Short mmCIF file of C-alpha atoms in Angstrom, two decimals:
data_model
loop_
_atom_site.label_atom_id
_atom_site.label_comp_id
_atom_site.label_asym_id
_atom_site.label_seq_id
_atom_site.Cartn_x
_atom_site.Cartn_y
_atom_site.Cartn_z
CA MET A 1121 73.70 70.10 158.91
CA SER A 1122 76.57 71.92 157.79
CA LEU A 1123 76.06 72.67 153.91
CA VAL A 1124 79.02 73.31 151.46
CA THR A 1125 79.67 76.79 150.51
CA ALA A 1126 81.20 78.71 147.59
CA ALA A 1127 84.37 79.10 149.71
CA ASP A 1128 84.41 75.35 150.25
CA VAL A 1129 84.30 74.83 146.36
CA ALA A 1130 86.94 77.39 145.53
CA ALA A 1131 89.22 75.64 148.32
CA ALA A 1132 88.62 72.27 146.74
CA THR A 1133 88.89 73.65 143.22
CA ALA A 1134 92.51 74.63 144.05
CA ARG A 1135 93.48 71.80 145.91
CA ILE A 1136 92.54 68.97 143.14
CA ALA A 1137 93.90 70.98 140.39
CA PRO A 1138 97.11 69.03 139.80
CA SER A 1139 95.14 65.69 139.69
CA VAL A 1140 92.09 66.24 137.75
CA LEU A 1141 91.37 67.55 134.09
CA ARG A 1142 89.77 71.05 133.25
CA THR A 1143 87.61 70.06 130.97
CA PRO A 1144 86.05 71.83 128.17
CA LEU A 1145 82.83 72.97 126.90
CA LEU A 1146 81.80 71.34 123.41
CA ARG A 1147 79.09 72.76 121.26
CA LEU A 1148 76.59 70.15 120.06
CA PRO A 1149 76.12 71.28 116.12
CA GLY A 1150 72.88 73.43 115.57
CA GLU A 1151 71.76 73.46 118.89
CA ARG A 1152 71.92 75.64 121.90
CA LEU A 1153 73.40 72.87 123.82
CA TRP A 1154 77.10 72.65 125.24
CA VAL A 1155 78.36 69.46 126.74
CA LYS A 1156 80.98 69.02 129.46
CA PRO A 1157 82.98 65.83 128.92
CA GLU A 1158 83.67 64.56 132.27
CA ASN A 1159 84.45 61.49 130.40
CA ARG A 1160 87.85 62.69 129.84
CA GLN A 1161 88.82 62.43 133.53
CA PRO A 1162 91.33 60.01 134.64
CA THR A 1163 89.09 57.42 135.73
CA ARG A 1164 86.46 58.50 132.97
CA SER A 1165 84.07 60.15 135.34
CA PHE A 1166 83.49 63.04 137.48
CA LYS A 1167 83.72 61.17 140.52
CA VAL A 1168 87.75 61.82 140.35
CA ARG A 1169 86.73 65.39 141.43
CA GLY A 1170 85.21 64.66 144.67
CA ALA A 1171 87.37 61.52 145.56
CA VAL A 1172 90.82 63.43 145.24
CA ASN A 1173 89.65 66.43 147.31
CA ALA A 1174 88.12 64.03 150.25
CA VAL A 1175 91.00 61.52 150.35
CA GLY A 1176 93.25 64.20 150.14
CA LEU A 1177 92.16 65.85 153.39
CA LEU A 1178 91.81 62.47 154.92
CA ALA A 1179 95.56 61.77 154.07
CA GLU A 1180 96.61 64.92 155.68
CA ARG A 1181 94.82 63.79 158.86
CA GLY A 1182 96.89 60.69 159.06
CA VAL A 1183 94.03 58.39 157.66
CA GLY A 1184 95.88 55.03 155.97
CA HIS A 1185 92.97 53.14 154.69
CA VAL A 1186 89.71 54.30 153.04
CA ILE A 1187 86.57 52.21 151.82
CA ALA A 1188 83.69 52.84 149.86
CA GLN A 1189 80.57 51.47 148.22
CA SER A 1190 79.98 52.16 144.58
CA SER A 1191 78.18 51.01 141.50
CA GLY A 1192 81.65 51.32 139.68
CA ASN A 1193 82.69 55.33 139.05
CA HIS A 1194 83.21 56.22 142.68
CA ALA A 1195 84.98 53.11 143.47
CA GLN A 1196 87.49 53.85 140.62
CA ALA A 1197 87.74 57.35 142.07
CA ILE A 1198 88.32 56.45 145.34
CA ALA A 1199 90.74 54.02 144.10
CA TYR A 1200 92.89 56.64 142.27
CA ALA A 1201 92.78 59.32 144.85
CA ALA A 1202 94.14 56.64 147.39
CA GLY A 1203 97.26 56.02 145.14
CA GLU A 1204 97.72 59.42 144.36
CA HIS A 1205 97.86 60.01 148.02
CA GLY A 1206 99.73 56.60 149.10
CA LEU A 1207 96.61 55.16 150.89
CA ARG A 1208 95.16 51.79 151.07
CA ALA A 1209 91.41 51.46 149.27
CA THR A 1210 88.75 48.94 149.61
CA VAL A 1211 85.74 49.45 147.46
CA VAL A 1212 82.30 47.35 147.54
CA LEU A 1213 80.66 46.91 144.15
CA PRO A 1214 77.63 45.05 143.59
CA ASP A 1215 77.32 41.82 141.53
CA THR A 1216 75.70 43.59 138.73
CA ALA A 1217 78.74 46.13 138.10
CA PRO A 1218 79.79 45.95 134.64
CA GLU A 1219 83.10 43.88 134.45
CA LEU A 1220 85.05 46.68 132.77
CA LYS A 1221 84.29 48.97 135.91
CA VAL A 1222 85.42 46.38 138.31
CA LEU A 1223 88.76 45.49 136.42
CA ALA A 1224 89.57 49.18 136.44
CA ALA A 1225 89.10 49.61 140.21
CA ARG A 1226 91.48 46.54 140.99
CA ARG A 1227 93.96 48.04 138.29
CA LEU A 1228 93.79 51.13 140.18
CA GLY A 1229 95.07 49.21 143.36
CA ALA A 1230 91.90 48.70 145.33
CA GLU A 1231 90.88 45.58 146.97
CA VAL A 1232 87.40 44.83 145.39
CA VAL A 1233 84.62 42.94 147.44
CA ILE A 1234 81.55 42.15 145.64
CA ALA A 1235 78.18 42.04 147.03
CA PRO A 1236 74.35 41.93 146.28
CA PRO A 1237 72.94 45.40 145.38
CA ALA A 1238 71.05 45.75 148.40
CA LEU A 1239 73.69 44.58 150.66
CA ARG A 1240 76.38 47.19 149.57
CA GLU A 1241 75.67 49.53 152.46
CA VAL A 1242 75.91 47.17 155.14
CA THR A 1243 78.96 45.24 153.56
CA CYS A 1244 80.95 48.37 153.51
CA LEU A 1245 80.33 49.56 156.99
CA ALA A 1246 80.99 46.07 158.43
CA LEU A 1247 84.19 46.04 156.21
CA ALA A 1248 85.13 49.56 157.48
CA ASP A 1249 84.75 48.23 161.50
CA ARG A 1250 86.75 45.25 160.86
CA LEU A 1251 89.61 46.53 158.66
CA ALA A 1252 89.80 50.12 160.68
CA ALA A 1253 89.12 52.06 157.53
CA THR A 1254 87.34 55.44 156.76
CA VAL A 1255 84.30 55.37 154.98
CA VAL A 1256 84.08 57.94 152.04
CA ARG A 1257 80.59 58.33 150.90
CA SER A 1258 79.69 59.50 147.67
CA ASP A 1259 77.78 62.67 149.20
CA ASP A 1260 80.36 63.56 152.05
CA PHE A 1261 81.06 67.11 152.54
CA ASP A 1262 84.20 67.13 150.80
CA ILE A 1263 83.09 64.92 147.85
CA ILE A 1264 80.19 67.77 147.32
CA ALA A 1265 82.82 70.42 147.44
CA GLY A 1266 85.04 68.76 145.01
CA HIS A 1267 82.63 67.96 142.59
CA GLY A 1268 81.49 71.74 142.79
CA SER A 1269 84.51 72.32 140.69
CA ALA A 1270 82.73 71.50 137.67
CA GLY A 1271 80.08 73.98 138.18
CA THR A 1272 82.64 76.52 138.80
CA GLU A 1273 84.51 75.82 135.61
CA ILE A 1274 80.77 75.88 133.73
CA CYS A 1275 80.35 79.24 135.11
CA ARG A 1276 83.79 80.54 134.10
CA ASP A 1277 83.87 79.37 130.42
CA LEU A 1278 80.18 80.09 129.59
CA PRO A 1279 78.80 82.87 131.93
CA ARG A 1280 75.82 83.56 129.84
CA ALA A 1281 74.77 79.97 130.54
CA GLY A 1282 70.85 79.69 131.33
CA THR A 1283 70.54 76.04 132.46
CA ILE A 1284 73.19 73.26 133.62
CA LEU A 1285 71.51 69.82 133.29
CA VAL A 1286 73.15 67.41 135.97
CA PRO A 1287 72.82 63.76 136.15
CA VAL A 1288 71.60 62.28 139.60
CA CYS A 1289 72.41 59.13 141.36
CA ASN A 1290 72.84 59.93 144.96
CA GLY A 1291 72.94 63.77 144.23
CA GLY A 1292 76.50 64.59 145.02
CA LEU A 1293 77.29 66.12 141.75
CA LEU A 1294 74.05 67.90 141.37
CA ALA A 1295 74.43 69.28 145.00
CA GLY A 1296 78.06 70.66 144.40
CA VAL A 1297 77.23 72.11 140.90
CA ALA A 1298 74.21 73.87 142.29
CA VAL A 1299 76.14 75.44 144.88
CA ALA A 1300 78.82 76.87 142.84
CA ALA A 1301 76.64 77.87 140.03
CA LYS A 1302 74.39 79.65 142.37
CA ALA A 1303 77.10 81.82 144.05
CA VAL A 1304 77.86 83.00 140.72
CA ASP A 1305 74.53 83.70 139.45
CA PRO A 1306 71.36 82.82 140.96
CA ALA A 1307 69.49 83.20 138.06
CA ILE A 1308 71.07 79.98 136.26
CA ARG A 1309 68.60 76.94 136.62
CA VAL A 1310 70.11 73.99 137.86
CA ILE A 1311 68.22 70.83 136.81
CA GLY A 1312 68.62 67.13 137.70
CA VAL A 1313 68.21 64.42 135.56
CA GLU A 1314 67.08 60.89 136.25
CA PRO A 1315 66.04 57.64 134.20
CA GLU A 1316 62.28 57.23 134.64
CA LEU A 1317 62.97 53.69 135.87
CA ALA A 1318 65.17 55.04 138.89
CA ALA A 1319 63.34 58.43 139.58
CA ASP A 1320 63.57 58.50 143.25
CA GLY A 1321 65.36 61.93 143.46
CA VAL A 1322 62.58 63.22 141.27
CA ALA A 1323 59.93 61.76 143.72
CA SER A 1324 61.55 63.63 146.62
CA PHE A 1325 61.96 66.76 144.81
CA ARG A 1326 58.17 66.82 143.93
CA SER A 1327 57.37 65.76 147.54
CA GLY A 1328 59.86 67.55 149.40
CA ARG A 1329 60.70 64.88 151.46
CA ARG A 1330 63.66 62.40 150.55
CA THR A 1331 61.96 59.13 149.16
CA ALA A 1332 63.32 55.97 148.66
CA TRP A 1333 62.75 53.33 145.84
CA PRO A 1334 63.32 49.89 146.20
CA VAL A 1335 66.63 48.65 144.62
CA GLN A 1336 64.40 45.97 142.47
CA GLN A 1337 62.85 49.26 140.80
CA THR A 1338 66.03 51.44 140.53
CA TYR A 1339 67.95 48.46 139.03
CA ARG A 1340 65.53 48.17 135.70
CA THR A 1341 67.26 51.45 134.27
CA ARG A 1342 70.45 50.65 131.96
CA ALA A 1343 71.85 53.56 133.32
CA ASP A 1344 73.59 51.61 135.95
CA GLY A 1345 75.85 54.59 137.51
CA LEU A 1346 72.26 56.37 138.56
CA ARG A 1347 70.85 53.42 140.42
CA ALA A 1348 71.10 54.50 143.93
CA PRO A 1349 67.47 53.89 145.81
CA VAL A 1350 67.56 57.17 147.63
CA LEU A 1351 69.65 60.42 147.37
CA GLY A 1352 72.09 61.11 150.19
CA ALA A 1353 71.19 62.99 153.26
CA LEU A 1354 73.64 65.84 152.84
CA ALA A 1355 73.17 65.87 149.30
CA TRP A 1356 69.42 66.10 149.50
CA GLU A 1357 69.72 69.23 151.96
CA HIS A 1358 71.63 70.87 149.05
CA ILE A 1359 69.16 69.87 146.22
CA HIS A 1360 66.28 71.07 148.61
CA ARG A 1361 67.78 74.33 148.99
CA TYR A 1362 69.55 75.34 145.71
CA VAL A 1363 68.04 73.13 142.81
CA ASP A 1364 65.25 74.73 140.90
CA ASP A 1365 63.98 71.35 138.87
CA MET A 1366 64.50 67.76 138.33
CA VAL A 1367 63.16 65.73 135.27
CA THR A 1368 63.21 62.20 133.88
CA VAL A 1369 64.08 60.57 130.44
CA SER A 1370 63.28 57.24 128.87
CA GLU A 1371 65.62 54.61 128.10
CA ASP A 1372 64.94 55.00 124.52
CA ASP A 1373 65.99 58.73 124.92
CA ILE A 1374 68.96 57.81 127.04
CA GLY A 1375 69.99 55.40 124.03
CA ALA A 1376 69.48 57.94 121.11
CA ALA A 1377 71.40 60.57 123.13
CA ALA A 1378 74.46 58.14 123.53
CA ASP A 1379 74.37 57.51 119.89
CA LEU A 1380 74.21 61.27 119.08
CA LEU A 1381 77.13 62.12 121.55
CA TRP A 1382 79.20 59.65 119.71
CA GLN A 1383 78.36 60.54 115.92
CA GLU A 1384 78.45 64.36 116.69
CA LEU A 1385 81.24 64.93 118.95
CA GLY A 1386 83.14 61.60 119.11
CA GLU A 1387 82.54 61.32 122.92
CA ARG A 1388 81.99 58.23 124.70
CA ALA A 1389 79.01 58.47 126.93
CA GLU A 1390 77.89 55.60 129.38
CA PRO A 1391 74.19 55.60 129.74
CA SER A 1392 74.36 57.29 133.18
CA GLY A 1393 76.36 60.23 131.19
CA ALA A 1394 73.96 60.53 128.24
CA VAL A 1395 71.04 61.23 130.46
CA THR A 1396 71.52 65.17 130.36
CA THR A 1397 71.68 65.38 126.55
CA ALA A 1398 68.73 63.07 126.55
CA ALA A 1399 66.87 65.58 128.92
CA TYR A 1400 67.82 68.43 126.62
CA PHE A 1401 65.96 66.95 123.83
CA ALA A 1402 63.08 65.81 125.69
CA HIS A 1403 62.55 68.84 127.50
CA ARG A 1404 63.88 71.40 125.31
CA ALA A 1405 60.56 73.40 124.64
CA THR A 1406 60.43 73.96 128.41
CA LEU A 1407 63.99 75.07 129.35
CA PRO A 1408 64.69 78.82 129.98
CA ALA A 1409 66.16 80.92 126.96
CA GLY A 1410 69.89 80.82 126.50
CA PRO A 1411 72.65 78.24 126.31
CA VAL A 1412 72.22 74.86 128.12
CA VAL A 1413 74.89 73.09 129.53
CA ALA A 1414 75.00 69.25 129.81
CA VAL A 1415 77.22 67.30 132.12
CA LEU A 1416 78.33 64.22 130.47
CA SER A 1417 79.36 62.63 133.95
CA GLY A 1418 81.11 59.58 132.60
CA GLY A 1419 82.36 57.25 129.78
CA ASN A 1420 83.09 53.79 131.45
CA VAL A 1421 82.08 51.60 128.40
CA ALA A 1422 83.13 49.00 125.79
CA ALA A 1423 85.62 49.34 123.08
CA HIS A 1424 84.31 50.35 119.55
CA PRO A 1425 85.24 47.34 117.86
CA ASP A 1426 85.63 49.19 114.31
CA ALA A 1427 87.36 52.13 115.79
CA GLY A 1428 90.78 52.34 114.44
CA ASP A 1429 91.97 55.18 116.84
CA MET A 1430 90.71 52.91 119.94
CA ARG A 1431 87.87 55.62 121.08
CA GLU A 1432 85.04 54.01 122.60
CA ARG A 1433 81.20 54.33 122.11
CA SER A 1434 78.51 53.56 123.94
CA LEU A 1435 77.14 50.15 124.76
CA ILE A 1436 73.81 51.44 123.81
CA ARG A 1437 74.80 52.75 120.35
CA GLY A 1438 71.93 51.70 117.90
CA LEU A 1439 69.26 50.61 120.22
#
């Protein structure tokens, strides 16, 4: 199985530059924590990085219709990327997906199909066959390469970073960031973060074997973007080789972190995006010395009813 290289990440970084935002690093007052706000991307999540890279390459190869299954953010990113390149997009979402993610995918031009969570994958594959569409998985090679651009930016903006904390769903973001960061400095610690209630990745990391959890278990967490029952096969190969550790956080920790990000930085964080800040506070005593970077992976959340500037806050603020 071919793995993504630093050269692949560099090529993807250049390729997607016109369509994605180079997000800054924000220092949390009084802490050694820096937050990378991927919630500021065009689709409000990091997913656009990989999607623009992968869909752009497919467009160059003459593909006209792409399809993906997603909890919501990958779907929006595929729809956005398809629009950028003039492709048709179909996305399969679970019937538990937040309405704002479903509506956003439709607004971006995708045809949306709703399925039970456990049937997302088979529904996507059946539709791909019937529609002659090309499946874009959230841990495809070109997706991982595109996501690696976030790691490249972190290392350029904070060369002295000691640790990077990355949310984990199927593992594509963690894989890409690990490849990019380790190419710059093998001493950087790259750590994946999952909710305690959806810790299949941690179980895989500890056992050394890719381990699946039942959907009924992973769907207990409020972090809807991190409910995948198993790491992607290709993502796992990168994680097994490059990632230093994986940790979990509680539902209460996630809520407190999302609230803090809003209060201190004015950044909207969906539960999935807040897990890394939660991990910093839950595990900082055991983190290596030096600056820590937490990737705030997404901010697709409901509007703050009292915010005159129409900024948004987490759905779990105050919990």
